[in-house]
Amino acid sequence: MTPEQYVQQKAAASGSSFYYAFLFLPPPRRAAITAFYAFCREVDDVVDEVTDPGVARTKLAWWHAEVAKAFAGNATHPVMQALMPGVREYGLQQEQLQSVITGCEMDLDQTRYLDFQALQRYCHLVAGVVGEVSARIFGQTQPRTTEYAHKLGLAFQLTNIIRDVGEDAMRGRIYLPVNELQQFDVKAHEVLQRKHSDRFIALMRFQARRAHSLYEEALALLPPEDRRSQKPGLMMASIYRTLLREIEAEDFQVLHQRISLTPLRKFWLAWKVQALGSMG
């Protein structure tokens, strides 16, 4: 299997909304973003799939070293071998990839966040930086597009947090800020035991409103000159906001199930942005 086949398989197998947005890119950009997405999946899977924190830490340390070696011209992992042509073509920085790994490491040390400001730092590393790299690969020409990418990445991550509350609870993690749990009188043990209540719904409505406002802020920041090149991000925004609305419509039944969109619906939403410029 070639490095290119490896990353393609890794990206397609995830079933992620990102995959549908990549389909409409020209081949060189599609190859670069697919390799970058596969890199993100590799390091994220270390935390989610390795049960021993010590082993996970060792694996992430290996990834830190592998990224450094790849930038020195000695990539050994197929993901880094597939990614390096895109690194050179689109001016990606080693620091950006190292930040993504550092964000995943936070999951080994931290299972709670005191307030939204603390959560934002984590989101910046695992999602904002991902948005920043993606924008470069998509064809960013304006400096302000980086700010848009950071904000959109934050909106995506908050949507993921809302969707995954139940799954995260089973891993002993709560990404909802502690002071906001207190504000809505939702106890941490209730989340960990996955108890659905009116208080929990009120808390989640608050989280969803914040996510929606971040989508609006992000879209307002996107310079008109880059709107065409950043269509893949707009496709993902359409898919993610539709998912968020589905979760809202189902009264945040996220503690015992994973609410998702069908592949066909994701493709349709992506196509609408590509063909019509429609975000609905």
PDB file of C-alpha atoms in Angstrom:
ATOM      1  CA  MET A   1       0.000   0.000   0.000  1.00  0.00           C
ATOM      2  CA  THR A   2       1.423   3.401  -0.944  1.00  0.00           C
ATOM      3  CA  PRO A   3       1.407   6.316   1.529  1.00  0.00           C
ATOM      4  CA  GLU A   4      -1.272   7.978  -0.647  1.00  0.00           C
ATOM      5  CA  GLN A   5      -3.490   4.870  -0.502  1.00  0.00           C
ATOM      6  CA  TYR A   6      -2.948   4.637   3.269  1.00  0.00           C
ATOM      7  CA  VAL A   7      -4.133   8.192   3.971  1.00  0.00           C
ATOM      8  CA  GLN A   8      -7.047   7.859   1.561  1.00  0.00           C
ATOM      9  CA  GLN A   9      -8.189   4.717   3.357  1.00  0.00           C
ATOM     10  CA  LYS A  10      -7.752   6.384   6.766  1.00  0.00           C
ATOM     11  CA  ALA A  11      -9.810   9.429   5.723  1.00  0.00           C
ATOM     12  CA  ALA A  12     -12.585   7.469   4.003  1.00  0.00           C
ATOM     13  CA  ALA A  13     -12.930   4.955   6.858  1.00  0.00           C
ATOM     14  CA  SER A  14     -13.630   7.716   9.384  1.00  0.00           C
ATOM     15  CA  GLY A  15     -16.900   8.664   7.646  1.00  0.00           C
ATOM     16  CA  SER A  16     -16.206  12.243   8.699  1.00  0.00           C
ATOM     17  CA  SER A  17     -17.962  15.309   7.330  1.00  0.00           C
ATOM     18  CA  PHE A  18     -14.516  16.558   6.312  1.00  0.00           C
ATOM     19  CA  TYR A  19     -14.211  13.765   3.755  1.00  0.00           C
ATOM     20  CA  TYR A  20     -17.222  15.015   1.774  1.00  0.00           C
ATOM     21  CA  ALA A  21     -15.805  18.525   1.560  1.00  0.00           C
ATOM     22  CA  PHE A  22     -12.500  17.191   0.194  1.00  0.00           C
ATOM     23  CA  LEU A  23     -14.185  15.483  -2.772  1.00  0.00           C
ATOM     24  CA  PHE A  24     -14.668  18.791  -4.603  1.00  0.00           C
ATOM     25  CA  LEU A  25     -11.039  19.951  -4.368  1.00  0.00           C
ATOM     26  CA  PRO A  26      -8.540  19.770  -7.260  1.00  0.00           C
ATOM     27  CA  PRO A  27      -6.297  16.664  -6.907  1.00  0.00           C
ATOM     28  CA  PRO A  28      -3.123  18.278  -5.434  1.00  0.00           C
ATOM     29  CA  ARG A  29      -5.062  20.109  -2.705  1.00  0.00           C
ATOM     30  CA  ARG A  30      -7.237  17.039  -2.083  1.00  0.00           C
ATOM     31  CA  ALA A  31      -4.099  14.910  -1.635  1.00  0.00           C
ATOM     32  CA  ALA A  32      -2.627  17.388   0.866  1.00  0.00           C
ATOM     33  CA  ILE A  33      -5.759  17.829   2.970  1.00  0.00           C
ATOM     34  CA  THR A  34      -6.441  14.066   2.975  1.00  0.00           C
ATOM     35  CA  ALA A  35      -2.909  13.434   4.277  1.00  0.00           C
ATOM     36  CA  PHE A  36      -3.280  16.166   6.915  1.00  0.00           C
ATOM     37  CA  TYR A  37      -6.657  14.818   8.007  1.00  0.00           C
ATOM     38  CA  ALA A  38      -5.158  11.298   8.266  1.00  0.00           C
ATOM     39  CA  PHE A  39      -2.400  12.752  10.472  1.00  0.00           C
ATOM     40  CA  CYS A  40      -5.026  14.312  12.771  1.00  0.00           C
ATOM     41  CA  ARG A  41      -6.882  10.981  12.931  1.00  0.00           C
ATOM     42  CA  GLU A  42      -3.691   9.067  13.785  1.00  0.00           C
ATOM     43  CA  VAL A  43      -2.803  11.226  16.777  1.00  0.00           C
ATOM     44  CA  ASP A  44      -6.418  11.540  17.942  1.00  0.00           C
ATOM     45  CA  ASP A  45      -6.861   7.749  17.813  1.00  0.00           C
ATOM     46  CA  VAL A  46      -3.891   7.308  20.151  1.00  0.00           C
ATOM     47  CA  VAL A  47      -5.840   9.055  22.921  1.00  0.00           C
ATOM     48  CA  ASP A  48      -9.219   7.496  22.115  1.00  0.00           C
ATOM     49  CA  GLU A  49      -8.101   3.903  21.523  1.00  0.00           C
ATOM     50  CA  VAL A  50      -5.127   3.353  23.857  1.00  0.00           C
ATOM     51  CA  THR A  51      -6.439   2.602  27.348  1.00  0.00           C
ATOM     52  CA  ASP A  52      -3.099   2.915  29.177  1.00  0.00           C
ATOM     53  CA  PRO A  53      -2.193   6.645  29.509  1.00  0.00           C
ATOM     54  CA  GLY A  54       1.513   5.785  29.772  1.00  0.00           C
ATOM     55  CA  VAL A  55       1.421   3.909  26.461  1.00  0.00           C
ATOM     56  CA  ALA A  56      -0.567   6.753  24.853  1.00  0.00           C
ATOM     57  CA  ARG A  57       2.004   9.283  26.105  1.00  0.00           C
ATOM     58  CA  THR A  58       4.842   7.213  24.626  1.00  0.00           C
ATOM     59  CA  LYS A  59       3.033   6.982  21.272  1.00  0.00           C
ATOM     60  CA  LEU A  60       2.419  10.733  21.155  1.00  0.00           C
ATOM     61  CA  ALA A  61       6.074  11.350  22.021  1.00  0.00           C
ATOM     62  CA  TRP A  62       6.911   9.136  19.036  1.00  0.00           C
ATOM     63  CA  TRP A  63       4.660  11.315  16.846  1.00  0.00           C
ATOM     64  CA  HIS A  64       6.390  14.495  18.081  1.00  0.00           C
ATOM     65  CA  ALA A  65       9.712  12.933  17.047  1.00  0.00           C
ATOM     66  CA  GLU A  66       8.325  11.651  13.722  1.00  0.00           C
ATOM     67  CA  VAL A  67       7.094  15.134  12.760  1.00  0.00           C
ATOM     68  CA  ALA A  68      10.509  16.617  13.575  1.00  0.00           C
ATOM     69  CA  LYS A  69      12.220  13.893  11.517  1.00  0.00           C
ATOM     70  CA  ALA A  70       9.818  14.424   8.602  1.00  0.00           C
ATOM     71  CA  PHE A  71      10.578  18.153   8.503  1.00  0.00           C
ATOM     72  CA  ALA A  72      14.284  17.223   8.514  1.00  0.00           C
ATOM     73  CA  GLY A  73      13.661  15.069   5.429  1.00  0.00           C
ATOM     74  CA  ASN A  74      13.405  11.634   7.102  1.00  0.00           C
ATOM     75  CA  ALA A  75       9.685  10.757   7.269  1.00  0.00           C
ATOM     76  CA  THR A  76       9.113   7.080   8.127  1.00  0.00           C
ATOM     77  CA  HIS A  77       5.337   6.872   8.729  1.00  0.00           C
ATOM     78  CA  PRO A  78       3.151   6.668   5.581  1.00  0.00           C
ATOM     79  CA  VAL A  79       1.032   9.603   6.804  1.00  0.00           C
ATOM     80  CA  MET A  80       4.062  11.886   7.050  1.00  0.00           C
ATOM     81  CA  GLN A  81       5.424  10.593   3.732  1.00  0.00           C
ATOM     82  CA  ALA A  82       2.098  11.482   2.091  1.00  0.00           C
ATOM     83  CA  LEU A  83       1.894  14.856   3.857  1.00  0.00           C
ATOM     84  CA  MET A  84       5.369  16.266   3.154  1.00  0.00           C
ATOM     85  CA  PRO A  85       4.741  17.271  -0.506  1.00  0.00           C
ATOM     86  CA  GLY A  86       1.771  19.345   0.750  1.00  0.00           C
ATOM     87  CA  VAL A  87       3.921  20.829   3.522  1.00  0.00           C
ATOM     88  CA  ARG A  88       6.344  22.154   0.906  1.00  0.00           C
ATOM     89  CA  GLU A  89       3.643  23.218  -1.576  1.00  0.00           C
ATOM     90  CA  TYR A  90       1.421  25.101   0.889  1.00  0.00           C
ATOM     91  CA  GLY A  91       3.989  26.372   3.397  1.00  0.00           C
ATOM     92  CA  LEU A  92       2.806  24.367   6.404  1.00  0.00           C
ATOM     93  CA  GLN A  93       4.823  24.740   9.610  1.00  0.00           C
ATOM     94  CA  GLN A  94       6.211  22.034  11.887  1.00  0.00           C
ATOM     95  CA  GLU A  95       4.875  24.019  14.870  1.00  0.00           C
ATOM     96  CA  GLN A  96       1.302  23.631  13.552  1.00  0.00           C
ATOM     97  CA  LEU A  97       1.533  19.826  13.466  1.00  0.00           C
ATOM     98  CA  GLN A  98       3.250  19.715  16.861  1.00  0.00           C
ATOM     99  CA  SER A  99       0.399  21.849  18.296  1.00  0.00           C
ATOM    100  CA  VAL A 100      -2.185  19.280  17.182  1.00  0.00           C
ATOM    101  CA  ILE A 101      -0.247  16.535  19.025  1.00  0.00           C
ATOM    102  CA  THR A 102       0.058  18.771  22.117  1.00  0.00           C
ATOM    103  CA  GLY A 103      -3.718  19.282  22.064  1.00  0.00           C
ATOM    104  CA  CYS A 104      -4.281  15.520  22.029  1.00  0.00           C
ATOM    105  CA  GLU A 105      -1.833  15.174  24.952  1.00  0.00           C
ATOM    106  CA  MET A 106      -4.083  17.471  26.985  1.00  0.00           C
ATOM    107  CA  ASP A 107      -6.704  14.704  26.939  1.00  0.00           C
ATOM    108  CA  LEU A 108      -4.308  12.500  28.913  1.00  0.00           C
ATOM    109  CA  ASP A 109      -3.845  15.092  31.654  1.00  0.00           C
ATOM    110  CA  GLN A 110      -7.156  16.896  31.808  1.00  0.00           C
ATOM    111  CA  THR A 111     -10.732  15.610  31.933  1.00  0.00           C
ATOM    112  CA  ARG A 112     -12.386  18.850  33.128  1.00  0.00           C
ATOM    113  CA  TYR A 113     -12.191  22.543  32.178  1.00  0.00           C
ATOM    114  CA  LEU A 114     -12.997  25.172  34.795  1.00  0.00           C
ATOM    115  CA  ASP A 115     -14.379  27.750  32.362  1.00  0.00           C
ATOM    116  CA  PHE A 116     -14.826  28.481  28.678  1.00  0.00           C
ATOM    117  CA  GLN A 117     -11.511  30.338  28.496  1.00  0.00           C
ATOM    118  CA  ALA A 118      -9.648  27.185  29.577  1.00  0.00           C
ATOM    119  CA  LEU A 119     -11.641  25.074  27.116  1.00  0.00           C
ATOM    120  CA  GLN A 120     -10.817  27.535  24.327  1.00  0.00           C
ATOM    121  CA  ARG A 121      -7.065  26.859  24.645  1.00  0.00           C
ATOM    122  CA  TYR A 122      -7.684  23.135  24.156  1.00  0.00           C
ATOM    123  CA  CYS A 123     -10.034  23.825  21.226  1.00  0.00           C
ATOM    124  CA  HIS A 124      -7.446  26.104  19.622  1.00  0.00           C
ATOM    125  CA  LEU A 125      -4.859  23.300  19.579  1.00  0.00           C
ATOM    126  CA  VAL A 126      -7.102  20.468  18.382  1.00  0.00           C
ATOM    127  CA  ALA A 127      -9.398  22.468  16.072  1.00  0.00           C
ATOM    128  CA  GLY A 128      -8.287  26.077  15.554  1.00  0.00           C
ATOM    129  CA  VAL A 129      -4.845  25.036  14.313  1.00  0.00           C
ATOM    130  CA  VAL A 130      -6.482  22.354  12.145  1.00  0.00           C
ATOM    131  CA  GLY A 131      -8.629  25.106  10.597  1.00  0.00           C
ATOM    132  CA  GLU A 132      -5.549  27.280  10.075  1.00  0.00           C
ATOM    133  CA  VAL A 133      -3.674  24.498   8.228  1.00  0.00           C
ATOM    134  CA  SER A 134      -6.757  23.561   6.214  1.00  0.00           C
ATOM    135  CA  ALA A 135      -7.302  27.159   5.086  1.00  0.00           C
ATOM    136  CA  ARG A 136      -3.706  27.259   3.776  1.00  0.00           C
ATOM    137  CA  ILE A 137      -4.205  24.032   1.836  1.00  0.00           C
ATOM    138  CA  PHE A 138      -7.553  25.208   0.427  1.00  0.00           C
ATOM    139  CA  GLY A 139      -5.831  28.283  -1.069  1.00  0.00           C
ATOM    140  CA  GLN A 140      -5.942  31.146   1.431  1.00  0.00           C
ATOM    141  CA  THR A 141      -4.751  34.487   0.038  1.00  0.00           C
ATOM    142  CA  GLN A 142      -5.879  36.945   2.751  1.00  0.00           C
ATOM    143  CA  PRO A 143      -4.325  37.163   6.267  1.00  0.00           C
ATOM    144  CA  ARG A 144      -7.770  37.660   7.864  1.00  0.00           C
ATOM    145  CA  THR A 145      -8.822  34.212   6.664  1.00  0.00           C
ATOM    146  CA  THR A 146      -6.700  32.734   9.487  1.00  0.00           C
ATOM    147  CA  GLU A 147      -8.958  34.410  12.064  1.00  0.00           C
ATOM    148  CA  TYR A 148     -12.020  33.005  10.271  1.00  0.00           C
ATOM    149  CA  ALA A 149     -10.429  29.522  10.285  1.00  0.00           C
ATOM    150  CA  HIS A 150      -9.695  29.673  14.029  1.00  0.00           C
ATOM    151  CA  LYS A 151     -13.255  30.757  14.819  1.00  0.00           C
ATOM    152  CA  LEU A 152     -14.794  28.117  12.542  1.00  0.00           C
ATOM    153  CA  GLY A 153     -12.561  25.433  14.085  1.00  0.00           C
ATOM    154  CA  LEU A 154     -13.831  26.452  17.533  1.00  0.00           C
ATOM    155  CA  ALA A 155     -17.443  26.203  16.322  1.00  0.00           C
ATOM    156  CA  PHE A 156     -16.760  22.715  14.908  1.00  0.00           C
ATOM    157  CA  GLN A 157     -15.140  21.564  18.146  1.00  0.00           C
ATOM    158  CA  LEU A 158     -18.024  22.852  20.282  1.00  0.00           C
ATOM    159  CA  THR A 159     -20.440  20.993  17.984  1.00  0.00           C
ATOM    160  CA  ASN A 160     -18.365  17.833  18.473  1.00  0.00           C
ATOM    161  CA  ILE A 161     -18.411  18.346  22.250  1.00  0.00           C
ATOM    162  CA  ILE A 162     -22.219  18.681  22.214  1.00  0.00           C
ATOM    163  CA  ARG A 163     -22.603  15.578  20.020  1.00  0.00           C
ATOM    164  CA  ASP A 164     -20.161  13.465  22.037  1.00  0.00           C
ATOM    165  CA  VAL A 165     -21.177  14.265  25.637  1.00  0.00           C
ATOM    166  CA  GLY A 166     -22.306  10.663  26.245  1.00  0.00           C
ATOM    167  CA  GLU A 167     -19.276   9.018  24.614  1.00  0.00           C
ATOM    168  CA  ASP A 168     -16.896  11.331  26.456  1.00  0.00           C
ATOM    169  CA  ALA A 169     -18.673  10.593  29.752  1.00  0.00           C
ATOM    170  CA  MET A 170     -18.015   6.871  29.227  1.00  0.00           C
ATOM    171  CA  ARG A 171     -14.309   7.770  29.021  1.00  0.00           C
ATOM    172  CA  GLY A 172     -14.589   9.829  32.201  1.00  0.00           C
ATOM    173  CA  ARG A 173     -14.289  13.140  30.359  1.00  0.00           C
ATOM    174  CA  ILE A 174     -16.511  16.213  30.578  1.00  0.00           C
ATOM    175  CA  TYR A 175     -15.675  19.064  28.206  1.00  0.00           C
ATOM    176  CA  LEU A 176     -18.583  21.252  29.353  1.00  0.00           C
ATOM    177  CA  PRO A 177     -17.018  23.989  31.535  1.00  0.00           C
ATOM    178  CA  VAL A 178     -17.364  23.371  35.281  1.00  0.00           C
ATOM    179  CA  ASN A 179     -18.685  26.878  36.030  1.00  0.00           C
ATOM    180  CA  GLU A 180     -21.414  26.390  33.399  1.00  0.00           C
ATOM    181  CA  LEU A 181     -22.429  23.032  34.895  1.00  0.00           C
ATOM    182  CA  GLN A 182     -22.802  24.919  38.191  1.00  0.00           C
ATOM    183  CA  GLN A 183     -24.727  27.741  36.502  1.00  0.00           C
ATOM    184  CA  PHE A 184     -27.372  25.238  35.314  1.00  0.00           C
ATOM    185  CA  ASP A 185     -27.185  23.081  38.481  1.00  0.00           C
ATOM    186  CA  VAL A 186     -26.013  20.022  36.544  1.00  0.00           C
ATOM    187  CA  LYS A 187     -23.755  17.790  38.670  1.00  0.00           C
ATOM    188  CA  ALA A 188     -20.683  16.176  37.118  1.00  0.00           C
ATOM    189  CA  HIS A 189     -21.798  12.746  38.367  1.00  0.00           C
ATOM    190  CA  GLU A 190     -25.117  13.177  36.537  1.00  0.00           C
ATOM    191  CA  VAL A 191     -23.246  13.691  33.258  1.00  0.00           C
ATOM    192  CA  LEU A 192     -20.914  10.746  33.960  1.00  0.00           C
ATOM    193  CA  GLN A 193     -23.948   8.572  34.766  1.00  0.00           C
ATOM    194  CA  ARG A 194     -25.609   9.989  31.615  1.00  0.00           C
ATOM    195  CA  LYS A 195     -28.747  11.259  33.331  1.00  0.00           C
ATOM    196  CA  HIS A 196     -30.929  13.317  31.004  1.00  0.00           C
ATOM    197  CA  SER A 197     -32.875  16.126  32.700  1.00  0.00           C
ATOM    198  CA  ASP A 198     -34.495  19.496  32.011  1.00  0.00           C
ATOM    199  CA  ARG A 199     -31.446  21.129  33.640  1.00  0.00           C
ATOM    200  CA  PHE A 200     -29.160  19.234  31.249  1.00  0.00           C
ATOM    201  CA  ILE A 201     -31.277  20.350  28.256  1.00  0.00           C
ATOM    202  CA  ALA A 202     -31.042  23.988  29.419  1.00  0.00           C
ATOM    203  CA  LEU A 203     -27.258  23.654  29.735  1.00  0.00           C
ATOM    204  CA  MET A 204     -26.999  22.157  26.253  1.00  0.00           C
ATOM    205  CA  ARG A 205     -29.219  24.859  24.730  1.00  0.00           C
ATOM    206  CA  PHE A 206     -26.758  27.379  26.149  1.00  0.00           C
ATOM    207  CA  GLN A 207     -23.852  25.480  24.536  1.00  0.00           C
ATOM    208  CA  ALA A 208     -25.671  25.288  21.184  1.00  0.00           C
ATOM    209  CA  ARG A 209     -26.433  29.035  21.170  1.00  0.00           C
ATOM    210  CA  ARG A 210     -22.743  29.743  21.692  1.00  0.00           C
ATOM    211  CA  ALA A 211     -21.788  27.397  18.843  1.00  0.00           C
ATOM    212  CA  HIS A 212     -24.323  29.027  16.483  1.00  0.00           C
ATOM    213  CA  SER A 213     -23.014  32.501  17.314  1.00  0.00           C
ATOM    214  CA  LEU A 214     -19.443  31.308  16.581  1.00  0.00           C
ATOM    215  CA  TYR A 215     -20.532  30.032  13.155  1.00  0.00           C
ATOM    216  CA  GLU A 216     -22.038  33.469  12.436  1.00  0.00           C
ATOM    217  CA  GLU A 217     -18.904  35.268  13.669  1.00  0.00           C
ATOM    218  CA  ALA A 218     -16.653  33.000  11.588  1.00  0.00           C
ATOM    219  CA  LEU A 219     -18.635  33.507   8.377  1.00  0.00           C
ATOM    220  CA  ALA A 220     -18.593  37.277   8.926  1.00  0.00           C
ATOM    221  CA  LEU A 221     -14.781  37.179   9.193  1.00  0.00           C
ATOM    222  CA  LEU A 222     -14.205  35.389   5.875  1.00  0.00           C
ATOM    223  CA  PRO A 223     -12.864  37.926   3.344  1.00  0.00           C
ATOM    224  CA  PRO A 224     -14.885  37.931   0.077  1.00  0.00           C
ATOM    225  CA  GLU A 225     -11.642  37.362  -1.884  1.00  0.00           C
ATOM    226  CA  ASP A 226     -11.200  33.954  -0.223  1.00  0.00           C
ATOM    227  CA  ARG A 227     -14.815  32.802  -0.257  1.00  0.00           C
ATOM    228  CA  ARG A 228     -14.339  30.650  -3.357  1.00  0.00           C
ATOM    229  CA  SER A 229     -11.106  28.996  -2.188  1.00  0.00           C
ATOM    230  CA  GLN A 230     -12.549  28.316   1.267  1.00  0.00           C
ATOM    231  CA  LYS A 231     -15.631  26.493  -0.043  1.00  0.00           C
ATOM    232  CA  PRO A 232     -14.584  23.192   1.621  1.00  0.00           C
ATOM    233  CA  GLY A 233     -14.720  24.917   5.023  1.00  0.00           C
ATOM    234  CA  LEU A 234     -18.127  26.369   4.150  1.00  0.00           C
ATOM    235  CA  MET A 235     -19.300  22.854   3.187  1.00  0.00           C
ATOM    236  CA  MET A 236     -18.211  21.561   6.574  1.00  0.00           C
ATOM    237  CA  ALA A 237     -19.937  24.492   8.268  1.00  0.00           C
ATOM    238  CA  SER A 238     -23.169  23.616   6.464  1.00  0.00           C
ATOM    239  CA  ILE A 239     -22.893  19.946   7.493  1.00  0.00           C
ATOM    240  CA  TYR A 240     -21.954  20.718  11.104  1.00  0.00           C
ATOM    241  CA  ARG A 241     -24.672  23.343  11.601  1.00  0.00           C
ATOM    242  CA  THR A 242     -27.248  20.961  10.158  1.00  0.00           C
ATOM    243  CA  LEU A 243     -26.057  18.325  12.634  1.00  0.00           C
ATOM    244  CA  LEU A 244     -26.301  20.847  15.484  1.00  0.00           C
ATOM    245  CA  ARG A 245     -29.884  21.685  14.485  1.00  0.00           C
ATOM    246  CA  GLU A 246     -30.727  17.950  14.410  1.00  0.00           C
ATOM    247  CA  ILE A 247     -29.363  17.559  17.939  1.00  0.00           C
ATOM    248  CA  GLU A 248     -31.433  20.565  19.068  1.00  0.00           C
ATOM    249  CA  ALA A 249     -34.550  19.151  17.384  1.00  0.00           C
ATOM    250  CA  GLU A 250     -34.081  15.884  19.293  1.00  0.00           C
ATOM    251  CA  ASP A 251     -33.818  17.707  22.647  1.00  0.00           C
ATOM    252  CA  PHE A 252     -30.134  16.890  23.068  1.00  0.00           C
ATOM    253  CA  GLN A 253     -30.546  13.117  23.360  1.00  0.00           C
ATOM    254  CA  VAL A 254     -26.767  12.853  23.244  1.00  0.00           C
ATOM    255  CA  LEU A 255     -26.109  10.977  26.466  1.00  0.00           C
ATOM    256  CA  HIS A 256     -27.175   7.567  25.162  1.00  0.00           C
ATOM    257  CA  GLN A 257     -26.850   7.892  21.392  1.00  0.00           C
ATOM    258  CA  ARG A 258     -24.692   9.496  18.727  1.00  0.00           C
ATOM    259  CA  ILE A 259     -26.823  11.699  16.509  1.00  0.00           C
ATOM    260  CA  SER A 260     -25.401  11.873  12.989  1.00  0.00           C
ATOM    261  CA  LEU A 261     -26.281  12.694   9.387  1.00  0.00           C
ATOM    262  CA  THR A 262     -26.364  10.035   6.666  1.00  0.00           C
ATOM    263  CA  PRO A 263     -23.507  10.011   4.116  1.00  0.00           C
ATOM    264  CA  LEU A 264     -25.990  10.952   1.380  1.00  0.00           C
ATOM    265  CA  ARG A 265     -27.198  13.972   3.327  1.00  0.00           C
ATOM    266  CA  LYS A 266     -23.618  15.120   3.986  1.00  0.00           C
ATOM    267  CA  PHE A 267     -22.811  14.790   0.300  1.00  0.00           C
ATOM    268  CA  TRP A 268     -25.971  16.722  -0.639  1.00  0.00           C
ATOM    269  CA  LEU A 269     -25.130  19.565   1.768  1.00  0.00           C
ATOM    270  CA  ALA A 270     -21.572  19.729   0.421  1.00  0.00           C
ATOM    271  CA  TRP A 271     -22.798  19.712  -3.170  1.00  0.00           C
ATOM    272  CA  LYS A 272     -25.263  22.553  -2.471  1.00  0.00           C
ATOM    273  CA  VAL A 273     -22.426  24.773  -1.254  1.00  0.00           C
ATOM    274  CA  GLN A 274     -20.275  23.788  -4.251  1.00  0.00           C
ATOM    275  CA  ALA A 275     -22.967  24.266  -6.885  1.00  0.00           C
ATOM    276  CA  LEU A 276     -25.265  26.908  -5.431  1.00  0.00           C
ATOM    277  CA  GLY A 277     -23.253  28.607  -2.705  1.00  0.00           C
ATOM    278  CA  SER A 278     -26.136  27.657  -0.387  1.00  0.00           C
ATOM    279  CA  MET A 279     -25.432  27.116   3.296  1.00  0.00           C
ATOM    280  CA  GLY A 280     -28.916  25.794   4.113  1.00  0.00           C
TER     281      GLY A 280
END
